Coordinates of C-alpha atoms in Angstrom, one line a residue:
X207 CA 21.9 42.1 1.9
X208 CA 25.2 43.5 0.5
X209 CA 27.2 41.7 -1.5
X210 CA 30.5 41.9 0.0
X211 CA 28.7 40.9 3.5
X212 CA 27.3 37.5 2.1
X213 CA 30.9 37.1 0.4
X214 CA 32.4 37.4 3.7
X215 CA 30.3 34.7 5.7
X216 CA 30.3 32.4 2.5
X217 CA 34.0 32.5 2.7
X218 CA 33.9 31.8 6.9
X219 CA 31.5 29.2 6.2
X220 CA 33.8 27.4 3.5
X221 CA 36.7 27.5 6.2
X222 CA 34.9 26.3 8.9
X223 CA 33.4 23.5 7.2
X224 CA 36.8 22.8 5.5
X225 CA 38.5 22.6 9.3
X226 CA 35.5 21.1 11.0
X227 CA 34.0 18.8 8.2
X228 CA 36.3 15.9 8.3
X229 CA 35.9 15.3 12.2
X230 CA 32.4 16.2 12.1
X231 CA 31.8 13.3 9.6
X232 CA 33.0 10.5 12.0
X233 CA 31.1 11.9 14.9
X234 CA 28.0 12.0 13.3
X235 CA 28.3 8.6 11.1
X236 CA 29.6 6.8 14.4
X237 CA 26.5 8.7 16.0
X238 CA 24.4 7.6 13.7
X239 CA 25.2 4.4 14.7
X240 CA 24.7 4.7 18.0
X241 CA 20.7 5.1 18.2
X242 CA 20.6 1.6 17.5
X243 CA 23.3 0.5 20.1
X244 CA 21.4 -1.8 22.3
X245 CA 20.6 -3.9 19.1
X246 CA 24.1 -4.0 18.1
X247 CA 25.4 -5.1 21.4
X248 CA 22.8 -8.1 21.1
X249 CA 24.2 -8.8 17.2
X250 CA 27.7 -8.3 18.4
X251 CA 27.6 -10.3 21.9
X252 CA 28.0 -14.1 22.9
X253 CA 24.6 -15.5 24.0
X254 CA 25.1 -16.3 27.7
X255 CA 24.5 -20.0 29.4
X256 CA 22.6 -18.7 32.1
X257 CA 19.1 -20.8 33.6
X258 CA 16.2 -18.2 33.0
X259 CA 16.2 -15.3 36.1
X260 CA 14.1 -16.4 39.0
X261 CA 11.4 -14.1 39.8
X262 CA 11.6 -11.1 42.3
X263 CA 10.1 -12.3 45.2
X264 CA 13.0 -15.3 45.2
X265 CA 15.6 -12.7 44.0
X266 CA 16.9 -12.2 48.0
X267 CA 17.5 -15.7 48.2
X268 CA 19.5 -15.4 45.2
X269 CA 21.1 -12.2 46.5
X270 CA 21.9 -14.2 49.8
X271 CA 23.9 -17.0 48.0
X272 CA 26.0 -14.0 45.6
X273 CA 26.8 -12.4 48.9
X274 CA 28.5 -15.6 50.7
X275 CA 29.7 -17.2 47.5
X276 CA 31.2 -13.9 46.0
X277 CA 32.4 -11.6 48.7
X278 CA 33.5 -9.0 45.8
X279 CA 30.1 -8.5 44.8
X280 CA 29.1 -7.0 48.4
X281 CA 30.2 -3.4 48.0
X282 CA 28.0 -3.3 44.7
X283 CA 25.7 -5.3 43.3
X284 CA 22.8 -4.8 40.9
X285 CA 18.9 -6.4 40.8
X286 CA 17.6 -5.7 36.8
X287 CA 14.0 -5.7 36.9
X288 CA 13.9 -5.2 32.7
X289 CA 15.8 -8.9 32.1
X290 CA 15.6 -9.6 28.5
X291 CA 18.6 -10.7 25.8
X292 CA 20.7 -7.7 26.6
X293 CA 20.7 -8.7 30.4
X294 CA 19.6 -12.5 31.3
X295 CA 20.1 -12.1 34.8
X296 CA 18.4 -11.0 37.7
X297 CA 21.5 -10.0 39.5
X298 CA 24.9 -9.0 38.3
X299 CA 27.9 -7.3 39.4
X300 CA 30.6 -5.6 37.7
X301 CA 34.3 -4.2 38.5
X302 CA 34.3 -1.9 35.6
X303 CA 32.4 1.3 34.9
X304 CA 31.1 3.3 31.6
X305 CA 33.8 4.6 30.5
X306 CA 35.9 1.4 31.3
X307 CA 34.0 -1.6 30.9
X308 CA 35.4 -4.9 32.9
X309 CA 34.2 -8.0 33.0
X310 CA 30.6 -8.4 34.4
X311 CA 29.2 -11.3 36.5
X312 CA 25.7 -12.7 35.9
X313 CA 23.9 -14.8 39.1
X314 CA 21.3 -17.3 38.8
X315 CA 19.3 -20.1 40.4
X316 CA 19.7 -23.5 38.8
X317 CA 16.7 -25.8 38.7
X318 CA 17.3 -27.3 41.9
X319 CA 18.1 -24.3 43.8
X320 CA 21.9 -23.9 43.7
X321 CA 23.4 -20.4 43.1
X322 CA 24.4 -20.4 39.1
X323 CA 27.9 -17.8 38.5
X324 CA 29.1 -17.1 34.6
X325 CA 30.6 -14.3 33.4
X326 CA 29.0 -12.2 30.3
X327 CA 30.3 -12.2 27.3
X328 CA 29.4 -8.8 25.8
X329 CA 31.2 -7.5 23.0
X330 CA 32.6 -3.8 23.5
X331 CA 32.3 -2.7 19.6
X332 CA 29.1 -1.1 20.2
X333 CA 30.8 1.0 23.3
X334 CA 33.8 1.3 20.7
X335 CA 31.8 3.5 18.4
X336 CA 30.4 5.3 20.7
X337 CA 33.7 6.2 22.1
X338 CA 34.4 7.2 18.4
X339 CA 31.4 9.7 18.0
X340 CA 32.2 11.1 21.3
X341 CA 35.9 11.9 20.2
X342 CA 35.1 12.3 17.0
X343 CA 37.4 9.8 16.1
X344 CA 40.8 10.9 18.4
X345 CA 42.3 8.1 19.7
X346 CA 43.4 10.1 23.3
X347 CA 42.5 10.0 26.5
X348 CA 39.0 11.2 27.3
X349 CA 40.4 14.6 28.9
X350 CA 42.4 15.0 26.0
X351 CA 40.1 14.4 23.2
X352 CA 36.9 16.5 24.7
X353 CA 38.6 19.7 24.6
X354 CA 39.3 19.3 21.1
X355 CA 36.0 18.0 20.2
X356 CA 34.5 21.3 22.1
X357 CA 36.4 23.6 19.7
X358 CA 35.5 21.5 16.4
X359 CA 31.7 22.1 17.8
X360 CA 32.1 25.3 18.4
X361 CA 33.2 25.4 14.4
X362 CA 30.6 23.7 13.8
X363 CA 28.1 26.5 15.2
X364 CA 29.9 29.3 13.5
X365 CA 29.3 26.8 9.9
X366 CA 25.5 27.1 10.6
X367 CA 25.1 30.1 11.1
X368 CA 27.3 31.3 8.5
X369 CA 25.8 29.2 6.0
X370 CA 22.2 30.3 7.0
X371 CA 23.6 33.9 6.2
X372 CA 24.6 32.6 3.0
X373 CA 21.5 31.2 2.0
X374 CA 19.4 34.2 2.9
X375 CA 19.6 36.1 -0.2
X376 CA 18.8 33.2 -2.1
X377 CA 16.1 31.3 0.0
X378 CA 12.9 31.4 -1.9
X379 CA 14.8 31.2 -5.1
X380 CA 16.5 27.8 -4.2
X381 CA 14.3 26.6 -1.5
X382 CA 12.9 23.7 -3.7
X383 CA 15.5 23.6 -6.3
X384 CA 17.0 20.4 -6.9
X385 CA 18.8 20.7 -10.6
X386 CA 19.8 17.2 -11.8
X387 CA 21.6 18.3 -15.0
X388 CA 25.2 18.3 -16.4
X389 CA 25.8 20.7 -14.1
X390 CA 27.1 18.2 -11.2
X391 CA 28.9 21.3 -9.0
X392 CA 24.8 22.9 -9.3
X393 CA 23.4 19.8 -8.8
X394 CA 26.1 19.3 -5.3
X395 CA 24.9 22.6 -4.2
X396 CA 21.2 22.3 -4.4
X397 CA 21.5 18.7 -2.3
X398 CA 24.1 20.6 0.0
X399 CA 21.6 23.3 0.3
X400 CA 18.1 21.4 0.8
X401 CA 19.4 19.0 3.7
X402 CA 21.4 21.9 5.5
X403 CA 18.3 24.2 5.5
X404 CA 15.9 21.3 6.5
X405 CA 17.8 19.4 8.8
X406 CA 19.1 22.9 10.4
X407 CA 17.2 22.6 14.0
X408 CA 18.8 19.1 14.3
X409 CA 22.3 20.7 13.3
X410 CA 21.4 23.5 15.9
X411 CA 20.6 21.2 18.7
X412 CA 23.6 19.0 18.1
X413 CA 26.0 21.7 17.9
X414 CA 24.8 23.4 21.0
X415 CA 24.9 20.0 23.1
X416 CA 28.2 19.2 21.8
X417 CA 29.3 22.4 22.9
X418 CA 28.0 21.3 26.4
X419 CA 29.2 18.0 26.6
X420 CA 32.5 19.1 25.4
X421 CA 33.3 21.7 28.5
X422 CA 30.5 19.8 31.0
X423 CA 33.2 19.8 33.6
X424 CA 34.4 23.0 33.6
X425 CA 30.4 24.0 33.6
X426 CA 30.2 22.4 36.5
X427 CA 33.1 23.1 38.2
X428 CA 31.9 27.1 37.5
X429 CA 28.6 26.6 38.7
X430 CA 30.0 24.8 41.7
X431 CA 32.3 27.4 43.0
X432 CA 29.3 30.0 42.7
X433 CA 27.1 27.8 44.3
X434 CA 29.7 27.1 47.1
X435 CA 30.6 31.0 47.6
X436 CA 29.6 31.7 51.2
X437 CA 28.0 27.9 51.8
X438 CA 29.7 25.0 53.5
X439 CA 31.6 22.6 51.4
X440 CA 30.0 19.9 49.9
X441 CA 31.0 16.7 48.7
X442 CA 29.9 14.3 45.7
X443 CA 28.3 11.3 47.0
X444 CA 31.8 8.6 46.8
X445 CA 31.5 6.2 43.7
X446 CA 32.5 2.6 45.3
X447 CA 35.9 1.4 45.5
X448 CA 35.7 -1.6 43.2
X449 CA 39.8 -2.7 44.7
X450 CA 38.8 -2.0 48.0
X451 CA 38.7 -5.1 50.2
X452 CA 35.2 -6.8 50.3
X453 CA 33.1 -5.7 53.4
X454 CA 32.1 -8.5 56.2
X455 CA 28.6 -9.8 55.1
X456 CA 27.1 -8.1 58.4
X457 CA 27.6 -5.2 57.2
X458 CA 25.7 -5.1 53.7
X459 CA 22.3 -7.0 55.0
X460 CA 19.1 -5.1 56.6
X461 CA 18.3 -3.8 53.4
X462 CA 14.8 -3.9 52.0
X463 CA 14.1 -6.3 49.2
X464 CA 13.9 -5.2 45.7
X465 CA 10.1 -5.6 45.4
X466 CA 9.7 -3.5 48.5
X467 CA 11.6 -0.8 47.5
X468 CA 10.0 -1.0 44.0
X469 CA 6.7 -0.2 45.8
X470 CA 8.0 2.5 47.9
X471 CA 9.7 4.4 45.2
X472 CA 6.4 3.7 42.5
X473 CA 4.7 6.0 45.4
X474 CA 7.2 8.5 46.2
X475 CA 7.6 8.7 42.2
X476 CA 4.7 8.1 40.2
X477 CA 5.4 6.9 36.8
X478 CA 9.2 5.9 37.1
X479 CA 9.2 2.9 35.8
X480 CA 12.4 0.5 37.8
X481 CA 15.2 -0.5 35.6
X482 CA 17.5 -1.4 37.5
X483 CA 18.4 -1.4 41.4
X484 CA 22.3 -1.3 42.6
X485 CA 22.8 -1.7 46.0
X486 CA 26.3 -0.2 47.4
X487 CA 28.3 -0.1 50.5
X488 CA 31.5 1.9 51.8
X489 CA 32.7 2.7 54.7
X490 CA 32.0 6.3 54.5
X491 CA 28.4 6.3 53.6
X492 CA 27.2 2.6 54.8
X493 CA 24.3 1.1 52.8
X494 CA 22.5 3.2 49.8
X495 CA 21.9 2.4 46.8
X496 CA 21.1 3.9 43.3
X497 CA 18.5 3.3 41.0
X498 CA 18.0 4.0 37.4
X499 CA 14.7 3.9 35.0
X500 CA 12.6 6.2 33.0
X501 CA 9.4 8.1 32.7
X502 CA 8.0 7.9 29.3
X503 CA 6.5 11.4 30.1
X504 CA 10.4 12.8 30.5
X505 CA 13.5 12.7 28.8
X506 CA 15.9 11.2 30.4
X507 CA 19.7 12.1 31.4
X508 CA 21.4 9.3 29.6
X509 CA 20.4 7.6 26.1
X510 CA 17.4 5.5 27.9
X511 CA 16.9 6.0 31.3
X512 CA 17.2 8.4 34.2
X513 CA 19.3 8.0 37.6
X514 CA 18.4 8.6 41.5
X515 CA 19.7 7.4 45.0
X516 CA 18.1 6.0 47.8
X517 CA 18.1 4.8 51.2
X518 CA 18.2 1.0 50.9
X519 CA 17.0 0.2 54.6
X520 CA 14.2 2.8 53.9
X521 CA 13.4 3.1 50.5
X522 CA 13.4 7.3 50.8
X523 CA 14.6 8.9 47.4
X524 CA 17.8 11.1 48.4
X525 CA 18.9 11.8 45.5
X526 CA 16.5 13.1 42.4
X527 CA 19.0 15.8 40.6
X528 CA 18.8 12.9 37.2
X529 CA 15.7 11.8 38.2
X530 CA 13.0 12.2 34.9
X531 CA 10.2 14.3 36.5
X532 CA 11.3 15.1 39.6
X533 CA 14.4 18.1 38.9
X534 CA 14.8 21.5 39.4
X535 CA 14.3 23.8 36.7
X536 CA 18.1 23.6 36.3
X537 CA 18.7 19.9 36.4
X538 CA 15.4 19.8 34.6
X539 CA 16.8 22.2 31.2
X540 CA 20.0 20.3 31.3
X541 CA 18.5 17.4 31.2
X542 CA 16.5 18.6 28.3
X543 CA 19.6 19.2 26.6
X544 CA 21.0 15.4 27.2
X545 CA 17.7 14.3 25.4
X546 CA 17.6 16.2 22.8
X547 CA 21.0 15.0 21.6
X548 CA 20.4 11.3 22.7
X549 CA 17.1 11.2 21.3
X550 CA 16.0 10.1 24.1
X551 CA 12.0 10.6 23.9
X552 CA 9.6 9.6 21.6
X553 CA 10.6 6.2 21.8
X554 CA 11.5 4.2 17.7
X555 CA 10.2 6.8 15.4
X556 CA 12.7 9.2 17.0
X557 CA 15.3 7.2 16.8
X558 CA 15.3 6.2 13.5
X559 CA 14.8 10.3 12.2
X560 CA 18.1 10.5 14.3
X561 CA 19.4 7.6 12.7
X562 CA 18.9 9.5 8.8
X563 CA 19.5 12.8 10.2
X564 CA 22.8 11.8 11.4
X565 CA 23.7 10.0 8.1
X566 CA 22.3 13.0 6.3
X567 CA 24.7 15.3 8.5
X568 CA 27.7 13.0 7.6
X569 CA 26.9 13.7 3.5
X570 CA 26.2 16.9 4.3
X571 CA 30.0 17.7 5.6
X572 CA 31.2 15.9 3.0
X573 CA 29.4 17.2 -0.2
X574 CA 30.7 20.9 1.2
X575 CA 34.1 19.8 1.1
X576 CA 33.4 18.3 -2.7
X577 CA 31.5 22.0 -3.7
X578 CA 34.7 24.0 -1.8
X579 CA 37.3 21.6 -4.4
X580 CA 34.9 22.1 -7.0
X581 CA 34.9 25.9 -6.4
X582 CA 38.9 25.5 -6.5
X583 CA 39.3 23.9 -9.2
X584 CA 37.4 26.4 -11.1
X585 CA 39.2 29.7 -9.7
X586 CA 42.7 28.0 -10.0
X587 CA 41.6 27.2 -13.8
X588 CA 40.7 30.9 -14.5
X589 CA 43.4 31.8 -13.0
X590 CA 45.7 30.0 -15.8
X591 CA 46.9 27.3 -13.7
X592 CA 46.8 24.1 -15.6
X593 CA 47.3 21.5 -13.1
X594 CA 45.5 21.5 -9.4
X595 CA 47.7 22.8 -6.3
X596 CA 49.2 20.5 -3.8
X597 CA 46.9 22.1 -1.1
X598 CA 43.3 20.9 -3.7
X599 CA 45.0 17.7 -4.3
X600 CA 45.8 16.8 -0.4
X601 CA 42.5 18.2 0.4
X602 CA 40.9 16.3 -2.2
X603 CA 42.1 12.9 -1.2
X604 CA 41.2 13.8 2.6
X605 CA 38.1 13.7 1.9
X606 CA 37.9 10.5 0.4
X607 CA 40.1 9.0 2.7
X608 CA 38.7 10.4 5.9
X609 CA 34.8 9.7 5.3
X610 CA 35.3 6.4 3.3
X611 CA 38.3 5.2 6.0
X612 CA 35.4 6.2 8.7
X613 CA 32.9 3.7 7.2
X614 CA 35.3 0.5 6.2
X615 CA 37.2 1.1 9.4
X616 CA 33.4 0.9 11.9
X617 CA 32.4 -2.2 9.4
X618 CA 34.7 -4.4 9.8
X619 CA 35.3 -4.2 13.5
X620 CA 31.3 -4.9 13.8
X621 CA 31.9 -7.5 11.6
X622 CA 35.2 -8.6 13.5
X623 CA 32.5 -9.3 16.8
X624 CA 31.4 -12.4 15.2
X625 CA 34.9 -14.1 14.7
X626 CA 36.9 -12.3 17.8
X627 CA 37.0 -14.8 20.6
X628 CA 34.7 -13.6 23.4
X629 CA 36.6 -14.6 26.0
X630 CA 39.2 -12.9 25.1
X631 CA 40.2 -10.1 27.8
X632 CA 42.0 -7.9 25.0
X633 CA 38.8 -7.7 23.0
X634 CA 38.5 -3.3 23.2
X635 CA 41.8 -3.2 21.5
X636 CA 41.5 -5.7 19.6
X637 CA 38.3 -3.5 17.9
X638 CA 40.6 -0.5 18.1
X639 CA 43.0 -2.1 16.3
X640 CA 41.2 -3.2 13.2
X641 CA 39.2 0.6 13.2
X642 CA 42.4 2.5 13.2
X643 CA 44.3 0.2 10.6
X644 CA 41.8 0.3 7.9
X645 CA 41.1 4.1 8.6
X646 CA 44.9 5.0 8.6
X647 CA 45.5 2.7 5.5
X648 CA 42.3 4.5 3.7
X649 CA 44.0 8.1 4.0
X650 CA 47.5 6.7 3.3
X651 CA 45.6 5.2 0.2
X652 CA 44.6 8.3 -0.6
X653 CA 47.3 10.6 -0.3
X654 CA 49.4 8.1 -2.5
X655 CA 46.6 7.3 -5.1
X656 CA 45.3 10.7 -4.8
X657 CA 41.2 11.6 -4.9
X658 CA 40.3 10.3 -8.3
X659 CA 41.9 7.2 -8.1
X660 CA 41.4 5.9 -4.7
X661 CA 37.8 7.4 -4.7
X662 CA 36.0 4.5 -6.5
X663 CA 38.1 1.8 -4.7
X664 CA 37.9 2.9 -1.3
X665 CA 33.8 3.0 -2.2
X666 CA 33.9 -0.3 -3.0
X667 CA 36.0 -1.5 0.0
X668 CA 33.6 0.3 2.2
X669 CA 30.7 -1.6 0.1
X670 CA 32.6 -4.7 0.7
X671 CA 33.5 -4.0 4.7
X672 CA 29.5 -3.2 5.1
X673 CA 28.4 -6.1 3.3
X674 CA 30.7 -8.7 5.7
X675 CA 28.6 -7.3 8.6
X676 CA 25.6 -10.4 7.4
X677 CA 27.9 -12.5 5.7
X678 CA 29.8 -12.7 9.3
X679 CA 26.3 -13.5 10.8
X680 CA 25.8 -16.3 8.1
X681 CA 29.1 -17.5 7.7
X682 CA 30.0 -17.8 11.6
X683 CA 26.2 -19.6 12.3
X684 CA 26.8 -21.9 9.0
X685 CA 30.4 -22.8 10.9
X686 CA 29.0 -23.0 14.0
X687 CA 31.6 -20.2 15.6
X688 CA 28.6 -17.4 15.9
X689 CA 25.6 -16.8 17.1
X690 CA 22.0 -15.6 15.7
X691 CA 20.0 -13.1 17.9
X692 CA 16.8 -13.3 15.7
X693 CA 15.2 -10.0 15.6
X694 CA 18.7 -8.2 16.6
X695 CA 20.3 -9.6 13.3
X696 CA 17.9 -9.1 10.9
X697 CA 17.6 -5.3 11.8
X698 CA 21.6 -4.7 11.6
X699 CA 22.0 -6.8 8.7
X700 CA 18.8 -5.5 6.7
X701 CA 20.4 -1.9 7.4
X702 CA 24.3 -3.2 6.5
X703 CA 22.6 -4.6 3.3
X704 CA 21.1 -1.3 2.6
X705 CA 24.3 0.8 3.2
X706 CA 26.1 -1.7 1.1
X707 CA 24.4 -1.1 -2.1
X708 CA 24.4 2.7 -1.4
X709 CA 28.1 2.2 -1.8
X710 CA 28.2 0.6 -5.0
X711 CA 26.2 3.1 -6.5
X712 CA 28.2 5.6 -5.2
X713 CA 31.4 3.6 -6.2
X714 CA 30.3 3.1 -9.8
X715 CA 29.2 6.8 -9.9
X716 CA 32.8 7.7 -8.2
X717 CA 34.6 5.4 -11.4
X718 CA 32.4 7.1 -13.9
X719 CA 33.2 10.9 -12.5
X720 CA 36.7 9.7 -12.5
X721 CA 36.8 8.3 -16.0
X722 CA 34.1 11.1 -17.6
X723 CA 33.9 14.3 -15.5
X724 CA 35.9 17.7 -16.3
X725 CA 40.0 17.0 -17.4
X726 CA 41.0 19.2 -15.2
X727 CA 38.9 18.1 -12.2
X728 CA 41.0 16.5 -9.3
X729 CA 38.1 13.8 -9.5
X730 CA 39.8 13.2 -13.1
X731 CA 41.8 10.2 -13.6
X732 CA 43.6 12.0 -16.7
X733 CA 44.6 14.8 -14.2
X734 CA 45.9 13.0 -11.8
X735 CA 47.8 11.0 -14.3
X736 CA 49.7 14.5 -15.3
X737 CA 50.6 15.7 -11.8

């Protein structure tokens, strides 16, 4: 391949990743997170004082008494067949959604019958962080922020393939060359190099999905005004009102119980396993309901399960478009898509490879901003200029500030879960608050120390932020303000204590670049001491 052609992409590639890298490193380190979101939300949340759920066959007696007791719950309410720690109860009903959580309402049956109300004291960090990967960190509305994160993705794409062209000419010669030598720029590349080339099908299938997520309105807006050329008008099945007056109790019995329907839709679709059962009413639409679950032979539309509707005085699936197993080939290869990002199939191992492929992804946007400074520093040197420009030195402390404001910032608002009062409505900004202080205060830490200085600080205040993630669980159990989910706390501490002493090494090998490396380096302490 020419030479000037591979100069070209190498140079598209180091301005791509320059623009894109930063953003790209909070959306996959918060993403990262994320696989392991249902065992956060257990670490993070209030154990609730509910008596254990009664069993399904008494669960419409139960459903009788939340339907005269608490007319609001009639126009939605939801049986969980999966109970466990995440959800105690056997019914529940909510006046918030997914994108704006509110307070949910668990239902039980006391030991003598009685109907048993308390409200659920889940913590929103884990939501938080999600939030954070989907926006790649923008605080803005959702409408706002998506658009955004679609052009950063579609950066993203033009990185990889750039950087694949780059690597061609090279490929067998540096396929298995990892250089551990005085050389740390080689040494950079080679890492940089081996976890872009190996991890590139992940990289390809997360930069396509973005891309999809990003504009998945305006897809479907396109595909709907083809699809409705010539046809009659269609209309989206109506979400339910959650302000809207309750509807007389009349009006929301005759529906078959939950075991009944259970059986009718374990025949209509073989291998769905029931997660959970939602019965609604409007006025529009009358009594249906929607049901979600998975098929372990099918990946599903959201993270872990799959969504349908039914008829709840008949139990007849009418709706299957996010049903696992039973879509069109279109619903079917979007769907596709939706797993393959999630990770939603092949149960814990896949997860976990997510897990390190998304914390390999983070370093891997970072070390190409370190080899692009390096590069600079280099050319500027040969060039006669003494001292780094303005534009390296900015750049330079960006990417400490960013990345490392990223990880103390996510920390300590899990850690925060522990001590925040769970009762408290304000609790989402009250984790917002805490994230975008330490991450603002990281780059303004940065800017003002500049790279070298702050570099080995701000790792050890991220070491220090990941390591109060088990000392909360300790301390607030020892003083009797926290809780202790067993196996939920010893897998996010074991991995916070792992994380932590990845960021003292990295910290002391940040103080020892700083103190030893090239004079002239913007990672030099002596440099930044003359500019």
């Amino acid at each position: 391949m020419r030479t000037d052609i591979v100069k070209t992409y190498k140079d598209i590639h180091s301005w791509v990743g320059i623009i894109a890298g930063l953003a790209l490193f909070i959306a996959f380190y918060a993403g990262a997170i994320t696989m392991f979101e249902d065992p956060l939300n257990r670490w993070a949340s209030a154990p609730t004082s509910i008596t254990p759920a009664p069993s399904l066959a008494r669960t419409p007696e139960l459903v009788d008494k939340v339907l005269r007791a608490h007319p609001e719950a009639r126009a939605a309410y939801t049986v969980n067949f999966d109970v466990g720690p995440e959800m105690p109860a056997r019914v529940s009903w909510t006046k918030g959604n997914r994108r704006v959580p509110g307070p949910t309402w668990l239902a039980s049956l006391a030991s003598d019958g009685s109907l048993q109300v308390v409200q659920q004291q889940a913590s929103p960090v884990a939501n938080f962080i999600d939030v954070l990967h989907e926006q790649i960190g923008l605080p803005f509305p959702h409408n706002v922020s998506m658009p955004i994160m679609g052009v950063i993705s579609l950066l993203y794409a033009v990185a990889i393939i750039s950087g694949v062209i780059c690597l061609l000419p090279s490929l067998v010669k540096d396929l298995f060359a990892l250089r551990f030598s005085r050389n740390v720029k080689r040494m950079w590349l080679d890492l940089h190099n081996v976890l872009g080339l190996f991890s590139l099908p992940f990289h390809i299938i997360m930069a396509v999905t973005a891309v999809i997520f990003a504009f998945h309105d305006e897809i479907y807006t396109a595909q709907g005004a083809v699809q409705q050329i010539g046809a009659p008008k269609l209309e989206r099945p109506a979400r339910p009102d959650r302000n809207a007056p309750p509807p007389a109790l009349e009006a929301v019995t005759g529906t078959l119980p939950p075991l009944e329907l259970q059986r009718r839709i374990a025949q209509q679709a073989p291998g769905f396993r029931l997660h959970t059962l939602t019965y609604e009413y409007n006025a529009k639409e009358g009594r249906h309901g929607a049901i979600a679950g998975y098929d372990p032979r099918y990946g599903t539309r959201a993270p872990v399960y799959g969504l349908g509707e039914i008829d709840t005085r008949t139990g007849a699936i009418t709706g299957a478009d996010y049903m696992p197993g039973r879509q069109d080939a279109w619903f079917a290869t979007v769907t596709s898509f939706f797993a393959l990002h999630f990770g939603s199939f092949g149960g814990t191992p896949v997860r976990w490879s997510y897990f390190v492929l998304g914390l390999a992804g983070a370093f891997l946007f970072y070390s190409g901003n370190l080899l692009w400074i390096e590069s600079r520093r280099k050319k500027e040197r040969k060039s006669g200029a003494v001292m780094q420009t303005r534009a390296t030195r900015i750049l330079g402390a960006l990417t400490v500030g960013v990345p490392l404001g990223c990880v103390a910032g996510i920390s300590l608002t899990i850690a925060a879960a522990k001590w925040l009062p769970p009762t408290s409505p304000d609790l989402p900004a009250w984790h917002g608050r805490i994230y975008y202080c330490v991450f603002l205060a990281a780059i303004v830490w940065a800017l003002v120390r500049g790279a070298a200085r702050s570099g080995a600080s701000l790792l050890w205040v991220a070491a220090a932020a990941t390591a109060a993630i088990p000392v909360s669980s300790f301390a607030s159990t020892l003083l009797g303000t926290g809780w202790s989910d067993n196996g939920a706390t010893q897998l996010v501490d074991a991995v916070a204590l792992v994380g932590t002493a990845g960021f003292v090494v990295m910290a002391r090998a940040a103080h020892n670049r700083a103190r030893h490396g090239p004079r002239d380096s913007v990672w030099a302490i002596t440099a930044a001491a003359t500019t």
